[in-house]
Amino acid sequence: MLTKERVIARNNVTVVGSGNKTLMLAHGFGCDQHMWQYLIPQLEEHYTLVLFDYVGSGQSTISAFSESRYNTLEGYARDVTDICDALNLSEVHFVGHSVSCNIGLLAAIASPERFASHIMICPSPCFLNMPPNYYGGFERSDLEELIGLMDRNYIGWANYLAPLIMGSGTSHALIGELSSSFCSTDPLVAKTFARATFFSDYRHLLPQAKHAALLLQSEVDSLASPEVGRYIHVQMPHSTLRVMASEGHCIHMTHPELVAREINAWLEGRR
Amino acid sequence: MVTSNLFSLDDFPIGCMVTDYKRRILYSNRYLEQYHGYSTRDLLGADLFILLSKASQIMYDTYIVPILVREKQCDEIRLSMVTRSTSTLPIVVNVLCDDSANERIFWSVSSSSRSDQLFQELTETKKLLEQKISLLRTLSDTDQLTGLPNRAALTKHLDQKIIDLQKNDMAFALAFVDLDGFKEVNDLYGHHMGDRILQLVAKRLATNLRSDDLIARFGGDEFVVFLNGRFSAGLVEESLSRLINKLSEPFDIDSVLLKLSASIGVTLYPQSKEVEPDQLIRQADQAMYQAKLSGKNQICLFNVGNEQVQKGKQSELNAIRAAMGANQFELYFQPKINMLTGRVIGAEALIRWNHPSDGLKEPATFLPVLNNTSTGVELGRWVITSALCQLQEWLQQGLDLHVSVNIDGYHLQHSQFLCDLSHILADFPGLPKQRLELEVLETSTIEDVSHVYSVLNACRMMGIRISLDDFGTGYSSLSHLRDLSVDTLKIDRSFVQNMLSSAGDLAILKGVIGFAGAFECDLVAEGVETLQHSQQLIELGCECGQGYFIARPMPAHAFKPWVEEWHQHAFKKQFKRHR
């Protein structure tokens, strides 16, 4: 039985700020809720902010990770609905970064009564090129290379053989002590999240969206280009596209004022 | 002379680069040209991403940028550089961003071709090691003869299952299978044949289980079967009966048809108390042993309640053994007399336990637990020996009497009883054996009557007297008298006590007295509690008695003084005063 306390501990849920409107901030691939730290000061005065880490990321309970649950985004979406249920949230404005926009969409389709709107920061429903109608930006081989690079970067060379030497052969051995550095993640977990993120195609979800959505697309973003933003806008009912004068994929970190302004405007318009 | 202006960044054997937040390249040193092949001039103002592979671009956006925003620097990030000739080069970069407002990002870039090669080799080594280790694991978890998981694998499996099941509230049954008469197969046909049989048994067991069950060879001809699911006693017996039936079909080995059977003990999980995996195996093993005892080729379900009773019994037995070691047992003696003449004809030895905290304990409080135990047999031996010791002492002191001891049915049926008795008697060479009387309870559970008769007859041949205790209360009194020649009948106290008031009891009593005469046995009445009892008994023709009216059981040291007093005063006082 998932009690409120267990979900809060499992997903390292923190609630900050105050206000009638509830915003749930969902981090993207590779990081944790700390990526919101530049945006929080701009939002916490007016809104109640629910922050969390997906299982396997940040300070979540890593033992709750299971490859079978988290090898598709549906598993991460269950984290979102679990948290909504545990805190009994409603009228949630779901602020997702990158892949979390898809996760939020899955969660809102599964439990529409919990949500009010989507705020999508640099969303992409599919990172793969699907010619001739869709170009997510990457070929399958690019993404295979990414998994290879992750192997080289995430796995400490010294403990590369440790799971073998320690025996047991289970995933428990792989889930070791993580360094405290931001964005450091267990390799098995990170690769599972990477595969779920980069090899999936959730374009079919867009027309099913039941809530209004604000799309914040960066002017220059190779991961989620303005073309991808336009595609989403066309496919998704009740969506508003804003192409921002910003560069890069982490605009909530690099351009927090811009993003906050858009969020405020969006939420004020939804009074 | 040392000066800081003599050297330029172009002189260092490392790629140096500066970019801004819009990913524009602001500076690149000459060494870096060797890597990417562009001229420095071409690169200035260009997008950093022309030097990075697509995967590296994702790494930049999702990994490097967030770290830089938070921590201002990151070290030893492995990326792929795309060269002017569109080939890729593995690189490792350190990245630092300055704190000033102009937000520049400083890069050091070096080739990681060699370490990348090392990584490739490491990856291959790891794969190879994985294969080897999985092979080793398979070997260490597999029984070589049958190919089944071995005991170690079973333990691991159980550990894991118990952890899983605690989470998921599921259940299983664990069965311990032992072949009946396997040793005979080995002895008769040789170990080679035995091994073949084990292989076939393993195969037959394995093919008759569901895919989520597990069978392991525990050792020798023992197998453990793990059955997933929640079982009732009936259901598990039904499932295992199928296995037993399968095993009882003949095995064909080189045209020799061999028939085997198996005994199975089974226990269920979860139980009301936490149990460890090895405890579960022990429970199933114990139940299997019960199945063997009950005649083999059957299933026995382990009973948790029984285990508690067994544990309690065991601790009582331990206490009794300790008491024997500490000399806490003592024989009391109750006289048997001729009520007509007053002569003391004998004494019945009765055991007492001088318990350090409970005080003097009557046999009824500790004898039941000894039933059918080796401790009981041992205590029985002690009683005979002690009684003989006492008898010898009294005879030497001039007391002319016999001593009787009570022998339990299970002791009498013990295979070593006669042998033990001869050994004990051999320690008292001068003692006339007819002074020892064995009192056999008529109601004793005697499974093998003919064996007991032969034992008792052998005792009589040795000269020992036999008496039937509590006569009249057993079902087969008459047949006993017919088949077994005894020296004495002891009339049960219940008839004696009620004879004054109950015509029925009086009739039985008369009958018993008649039997004794007909079979030429001596007669002793138990439970003589009043003068009226004794007088009536004498009138009916039963002269000998024992009971509280005469004397209570007493310690050995008190017996001789009692006899002397009895002869001098007491008998006359009690029996003659009303005459």
mmCIF file with all atom_site columns, N, CA, C and O in Angstrom, chain B residues 423-453:
data_model
loop_
_atom_site.group_PDB
_atom_site.id
_atom_site.type_symbol
_atom_site.label_atom_id
_atom_site.label_alt_id
_atom_site.label_comp_id
_atom_site.label_asym_id
_atom_site.label_entity_id
_atom_site.label_seq_id
_atom_site.pdbx_PDB_ins_code
_atom_site.Cartn_x
_atom_site.Cartn_y
_atom_site.Cartn_z
_atom_site.occupancy
_atom_site.B_iso_or_equiv
_atom_site.pdbx_formal_charge
_atom_site.auth_seq_id
_atom_site.auth_comp_id
_atom_site.auth_asym_id
_atom_site.auth_atom_id
_atom_site.pdbx_PDB_model_num
ATOM 1   N N  . HIS B 1 423 ? 22.206 -58.102 32.803 1.00 0.00 ? 423 HIS B N  1
ATOM 2   C CA . HIS B 1 423 ? 23.417 -57.386 33.228 1.00 0.00 ? 423 HIS B CA 1
ATOM 3   C C  . HIS B 1 423 ? 23.263 -56.834 34.637 1.00 0.00 ? 423 HIS B C  1
ATOM 4   O O  . HIS B 1 423 ? 24.173 -56.911 35.453 1.00 0.00 ? 423 HIS B O  1
ATOM 5   N N  . ILE B 1 424 ? 22.072 -56.268 34.887 1.00 0.00 ? 424 ILE B N  1
ATOM 6   C CA . ILE B 1 424 ? 21.843 -55.689 36.213 1.00 0.00 ? 424 ILE B CA 1
ATOM 7   C C  . ILE B 1 424 ? 21.905 -56.793 37.274 1.00 0.00 ? 424 ILE B C  1
ATOM 8   O O  . ILE B 1 424 ? 22.579 -56.657 38.307 1.00 0.00 ? 424 ILE B O  1
ATOM 9   N N  . LEU B 1 425 ? 21.238 -57.895 36.975 1.00 0.00 ? 425 LEU B N  1
ATOM 10  C CA . LEU B 1 425 ? 21.202 -58.993 37.955 1.00 0.00 ? 425 LEU B CA 1
ATOM 11  C C  . LEU B 1 425 ? 22.604 -59.557 38.199 1.00 0.00 ? 425 LEU B C  1
ATOM 12  O O  . LEU B 1 425 ? 22.927 -59.994 39.313 1.00 0.00 ? 425 LEU B O  1
ATOM 13  N N  . ALA B 1 426 ? 23.414 -59.497 37.140 1.00 0.00 ? 426 ALA B N  1
ATOM 14  C CA . ALA B 1 426 ? 24.765 -60.042 37.281 1.00 0.00 ? 426 ALA B CA 1
ATOM 15  C C  . ALA B 1 426 ? 25.569 -59.271 38.320 1.00 0.00 ? 426 ALA B C  1
ATOM 16  O O  . ALA B 1 426 ? 26.531 -59.787 38.905 1.00 0.00 ? 426 ALA B O  1
ATOM 17  N N  . ASP B 1 427 ? 25.171 -58.008 38.550 1.00 0.00 ? 427 ASP B N  1
ATOM 18  C CA . ASP B 1 427 ? 25.865 -57.202 39.565 1.00 0.00 ? 427 ASP B CA 1
ATOM 19  C C  . ASP B 1 427 ? 25.449 -57.588 40.985 1.00 0.00 ? 427 ASP B C  1
ATOM 20  O O  . ASP B 1 427 ? 26.012 -57.088 41.963 1.00 0.00 ? 427 ASP B O  1
ATOM 21  N N  . PHE B 1 428 ? 24.390 -58.430 41.106 1.00 0.00 ? 428 PHE B N  1
ATOM 22  C CA . PHE B 1 428 ? 23.946 -58.871 42.433 1.00 0.00 ? 428 PHE B CA 1
ATOM 23  C C  . PHE B 1 428 ? 23.977 -60.405 42.481 1.00 0.00 ? 428 PHE B C  1
ATOM 24  O O  . PHE B 1 428 ? 22.931 -61.058 42.561 1.00 0.00 ? 428 PHE B O  1
ATOM 25  N N  . PRO B 1 429 ? 25.178 -60.972 42.444 1.00 0.00 ? 429 PRO B N  1
ATOM 26  C CA . PRO B 1 429 ? 25.279 -62.424 42.241 1.00 0.00 ? 429 PRO B CA 1
ATOM 27  C C  . PRO B 1 429 ? 24.642 -63.230 43.376 1.00 0.00 ? 429 PRO B C  1
ATOM 28  O O  . PRO B 1 429 ? 24.065 -64.292 43.127 1.00 0.00 ? 429 PRO B O  1
ATOM 29  N N  . GLY B 1 430 ? 24.711 -62.707 44.586 1.00 0.00 ? 430 GLY B N  1
ATOM 30  C CA . GLY B 1 430 ? 24.217 -63.528 45.695 1.00 0.00 ? 430 GLY B CA 1
ATOM 31  C C  . GLY B 1 430 ? 22.724 -63.408 45.937 1.00 0.00 ? 430 GLY B C  1
ATOM 32  O O  . GLY B 1 430 ? 22.163 -64.067 46.810 1.00 0.00 ? 430 GLY B O  1
ATOM 33  N N  . LEU B 1 431 ? 22.088 -62.566 45.153 1.00 0.00 ? 431 LEU B N  1
ATOM 34  C CA . LEU B 1 431 ? 20.697 -62.240 45.433 1.00 0.00 ? 431 LEU B CA 1
ATOM 35  C C  . LEU B 1 431 ? 19.756 -63.288 44.832 1.00 0.00 ? 431 LEU B C  1
ATOM 36  O O  . LEU B 1 431 ? 19.820 -63.567 43.642 1.00 0.00 ? 431 LEU B O  1
ATOM 37  N N  . PRO B 1 432 ? 18.878 -63.871 45.655 1.00 0.00 ? 432 PRO B N  1
ATOM 38  C CA . PRO B 1 432 ? 17.924 -64.832 45.083 1.00 0.00 ? 432 PRO B CA 1
ATOM 39  C C  . PRO B 1 432 ? 16.951 -64.103 44.155 1.00 0.00 ? 432 PRO B C  1
ATOM 40  O O  . PRO B 1 432 ? 16.297 -63.149 44.588 1.00 0.00 ? 432 PRO B O  1
ATOM 41  N N  . LYS B 1 433 ? 16.885 -64.585 42.913 1.00 0.00 ? 433 LYS B N  1
ATOM 42  C CA . LYS B 1 433 ? 16.131 -63.814 41.916 1.00 0.00 ? 433 LYS B CA 1
ATOM 43  C C  . LYS B 1 433 ? 14.630 -63.817 42.202 1.00 0.00 ? 433 LYS B C  1
ATOM 44  O O  . LYS B 1 433 ? 13.906 -62.914 41.789 1.00 0.00 ? 433 LYS B O  1
ATOM 45  N N  . GLN B 1 434 ? 14.182 -64.829 42.912 1.00 0.00 ? 434 GLN B N  1
ATOM 46  C CA . GLN B 1 434 ? 12.741 -64.868 43.190 1.00 0.00 ? 434 GLN B CA 1
ATOM 47  C C  . GLN B 1 434 ? 12.315 -63.785 44.172 1.00 0.00 ? 434 GLN B C  1
ATOM 48  O O  . GLN B 1 434 ? 11.123 -63.602 44.432 1.00 0.00 ? 434 GLN B O  1
ATOM 49  N N  . ARG B 1 435 ? 13.291 -63.049 44.725 1.00 0.00 ? 435 ARG B N  1
ATOM 50  C CA . ARG B 1 435 ? 12.938 -61.931 45.605 1.00 0.00 ? 435 ARG B CA 1
ATOM 51  C C  . ARG B 1 435 ? 12.592 -60.664 44.805 1.00 0.00 ? 435 ARG B C  1
ATOM 52  O O  . ARG B 1 435 ? 12.177 -59.669 45.369 1.00 0.00 ? 435 ARG B O  1
ATOM 53  N N  . LEU B 1 436 ? 12.834 -60.735 43.517 1.00 0.00 ? 436 LEU B N  1
ATOM 54  C CA . LEU B 1 436 ? 12.467 -59.588 42.662 1.00 0.00 ? 436 LEU B CA 1
ATOM 55  C C  . LEU B 1 436 ? 11.155 -59.904 41.949 1.00 0.00 ? 436 LEU B C  1
ATOM 56  O O  . LEU B 1 436 ? 10.983 -60.987 41.397 1.00 0.00 ? 436 LEU B O  1
ATOM 57  N N  . GLU B 1 437 ? 10.259 -58.948 42.006 1.00 0.00 ? 437 GLU B N  1
ATOM 58  C CA . GLU B 1 437 ? 8.992  -59.136 41.305 1.00 0.00 ? 437 GLU B CA 1
ATOM 59  C C  . GLU B 1 437 ? 8.791  -57.975 40.337 1.00 0.00 ? 437 GLU B C  1
ATOM 60  O O  . GLU B 1 437 ? 9.014  -56.816 40.693 1.00 0.00 ? 437 GLU B O  1
ATOM 61  N N  . LEU B 1 438 ? 8.414  -58.291 39.114 1.00 0.00 ? 438 LEU B N  1
ATOM 62  C CA . LEU B 1 438 ? 8.103  -57.237 38.145 1.00 0.00 ? 438 LEU B CA 1
ATOM 63  C C  . LEU B 1 438 ? 6.590  -57.078 38.092 1.00 0.00 ? 438 LEU B C  1
ATOM 64  O O  . LEU B 1 438 ? 5.875  -58.042 37.841 1.00 0.00 ? 438 LEU B O  1
ATOM 65  N N  . GLU B 1 439 ? 6.141  -55.849 38.351 1.00 0.00 ? 439 GLU B N  1
ATOM 66  C CA . GLU B 1 439 ? 4.700  -55.594 38.263 1.00 0.00 ? 439 GLU B CA 1
ATOM 67  C C  . GLU B 1 439 ? 4.399  -55.012 36.890 1.00 0.00 ? 439 GLU B C  1
ATOM 68  O O  . GLU B 1 439 ? 4.905  -53.946 36.517 1.00 0.00 ? 439 GLU B O  1
ATOM 69  N N  . VAL B 1 440 ? 3.597  -55.754 36.139 1.00 0.00 ? 440 VAL B N  1
ATOM 70  C CA . VAL B 1 440 ? 3.264  -55.304 34.784 1.00 0.00 ? 440 VAL B CA 1
ATOM 71  C C  . VAL B 1 440 ? 1.829  -54.794 34.798 1.00 0.00 ? 440 VAL B C  1
ATOM 72  O O  . VAL B 1 440 ? 0.919  -55.501 35.206 1.00 0.00 ? 440 VAL B O  1
ATOM 73  N N  . LEU B 1 441 ? 1.680  -53.579 34.360 1.00 0.00 ? 441 LEU B N  1
ATOM 74  C CA . LEU B 1 441 ? 0.352  -52.978 34.346 1.00 0.00 ? 441 LEU B CA 1
ATOM 75  C C  . LEU B 1 441 ? -0.488 -53.669 33.294 1.00 0.00 ? 441 LEU B C  1
ATOM 76  O O  . LEU B 1 441 ? -0.080 -53.774 32.145 1.00 0.00 ? 441 LEU B O  1
ATOM 77  N N  . GLU B 1 442 ? -1.656 -54.124 33.697 1.00 0.00 ? 442 GLU B N  1
ATOM 78  C CA . GLU B 1 442 ? -2.472 -54.848 32.737 1.00 0.00 ? 442 GLU B CA 1
ATOM 79  C C  . GLU B 1 442 ? -2.896 -53.957 31.578 1.00 0.00 ? 442 GLU B C  1
ATOM 80  O O  . GLU B 1 442 ? -3.104 -54.406 30.468 1.00 0.00 ? 442 GLU B O  1
ATOM 81  N N  . THR B 1 443 ? -3.024 -52.659 31.881 1.00 0.00 ? 443 THR B N  1
ATOM 82  C CA . THR B 1 443 ? -3.501 -51.745 30.836 1.00 0.00 ? 443 THR B CA 1
ATOM 83  C C  . THR B 1 443 ? -2.374 -51.165 29.986 1.00 0.00 ? 443 THR B C  1
ATOM 84  O O  . THR B 1 443 ? -2.613 -50.318 29.141 1.00 0.00 ? 443 THR B O  1
ATOM 85  N N  . SER B 1 444 ? -1.132 -51.569 30.240 1.00 0.00 ? 444 SER B N  1
ATOM 86  C CA . SER B 1 444 ? -0.022 -51.055 29.428 1.00 0.00 ? 444 SER B CA 1
ATOM 87  C C  . SER B 1 444 ? -0.307 -51.245 27.950 1.00 0.00 ? 444 SER B C  1
ATOM 88  O O  . SER B 1 444 ? -0.896 -52.244 27.542 1.00 0.00 ? 444 SER B O  1
ATOM 89  N N  . THR B 1 445 ? 0.123  -50.274 27.163 1.00 0.00 ? 445 THR B N  1
ATOM 90  C CA . THR B 1 445 ? -0.051 -50.421 25.722 1.00 0.00 ? 445 THR B CA 1
ATOM 91  C C  . THR B 1 445 ? 0.964  -51.444 25.233 1.00 0.00 ? 445 THR B C  1
ATOM 92  O O  . THR B 1 445 ? 2.168  -51.196 25.276 1.00 0.00 ? 445 THR B O  1
ATOM 93  N N  . ILE B 1 446 ? 0.462  -52.550 24.861 1.00 0.00 ? 446 ILE B N  1
ATOM 94  C CA . ILE B 1 446 ? 1.377  -53.578 24.386 1.00 0.00 ? 446 ILE B CA 1
ATOM 95  C C  . ILE B 1 446 ? 1.027  -53.906 22.951 1.00 0.00 ? 446 ILE B C  1
ATOM 96  O O  . ILE B 1 446 ? -0.048 -54.414 22.654 1.00 0.00 ? 446 ILE B O  1
ATOM 97  N N  . GLU B 1 447 ? 1.957  -53.502 22.031 1.00 0.00 ? 447 GLU B N  1
ATOM 98  C CA . GLU B 1 447 ? 1.659  -53.714 20.607 1.00 0.00 ? 447 GLU B CA 1
ATOM 99  C C  . GLU B 1 447 ? 1.923  -55.160 20.196 1.00 0.00 ? 447 GLU B C  1
ATOM 100 O O  . GLU B 1 447 ? 1.183  -55.755 19.452 1.00 0.00 ? 447 GLU B O  1
ATOM 101 N N  . ASP B 1 448 ? 3.000  -55.689 20.729 1.00 0.00 ? 448 ASP B N  1
ATOM 102 C CA . ASP B 1 448 ? 3.395  -57.028 20.293 1.00 0.00 ? 448 ASP B CA 1
ATOM 103 C C  . ASP B 1 448 ? 3.252  -57.992 21.473 1.00 0.00 ? 448 ASP B C  1
ATOM 104 O O  . ASP B 1 448 ? 4.195  -58.228 22.232 1.00 0.00 ? 448 ASP B O  1
ATOM 105 N N  . VAL B 1 449 ? 2.030  -58.520 21.626 1.00 0.00 ? 449 VAL B N  1
ATOM 106 C CA . VAL B 1 449 ? 1.716  -59.322 22.807 1.00 0.00 ? 449 VAL B CA 1
ATOM 107 C C  . VAL B 1 449 ? 2.598  -60.565 22.892 1.00 0.00 ? 449 VAL B C  1
ATOM 108 O O  . VAL B 1 449 ? 3.147  -60.890 23.946 1.00 0.00 ? 449 VAL B O  1
ATOM 109 N N  . SER B 1 450 ? 2.807  -61.198 21.759 1.00 0.00 ? 450 SER B N  1
ATOM 110 C CA . SER B 1 450 ? 3.552  -62.465 21.823 1.00 0.00 ? 450 SER B CA 1
ATOM 111 C C  . SER B 1 450 ? 5.004  -62.206 22.241 1.00 0.00 ? 450 SER B C  1
ATOM 112 O O  . SER B 1 450 ? 5.595  -62.982 22.981 1.00 0.00 ? 450 SER B O  1
ATOM 113 N N  . HIS B 1 451 ? 5.530  -61.048 21.797 1.00 0.00 ? 451 HIS B N  1
ATOM 114 C CA . HIS B 1 451 ? 6.898  -60.706 22.198 1.00 0.00 ? 451 HIS B CA 1
ATOM 115 C C  . HIS B 1 451 ? 6.963  -60.494 23.707 1.00 0.00 ? 451 HIS B C  1
ATOM 116 O O  . HIS B 1 451 ? 7.868  -61.014 24.375 1.00 0.00 ? 451 HIS B O  1
ATOM 117 N N  . VAL B 1 452 ? 5.957  -59.767 24.224 1.00 0.00 ? 452 VAL B N  1
ATOM 118 C CA . VAL B 1 452 ? 5.944  -59.493 25.657 1.00 0.00 ? 452 VAL B CA 1
ATOM 119 C C  . VAL B 1 452 ? 5.802  -60.794 26.445 1.00 0.00 ? 452 VAL B C  1
ATOM 120 O O  . VAL B 1 452 ? 6.475  -60.999 27.457 1.00 0.00 ? 452 VAL B O  1
ATOM 121 N N  . TYR B 1 453 ? 4.951  -61.688 25.954 1.00 0.00 ? 453 TYR B N  1
ATOM 122 C CA . TYR B 1 453 ? 4.807  -62.978 26.651 1.00 0.00 ? 453 TYR B CA 1
ATOM 123 C C  . TYR B 1 453 ? 6.132  -63.714 26.713 1.00 0.00 ? 453 TYR B C  1
ATOM 124 O O  . TYR B 1 453 ? 6.510  -64.262 27.745 1.00 0.00 ? 453 TYR B O  1
#
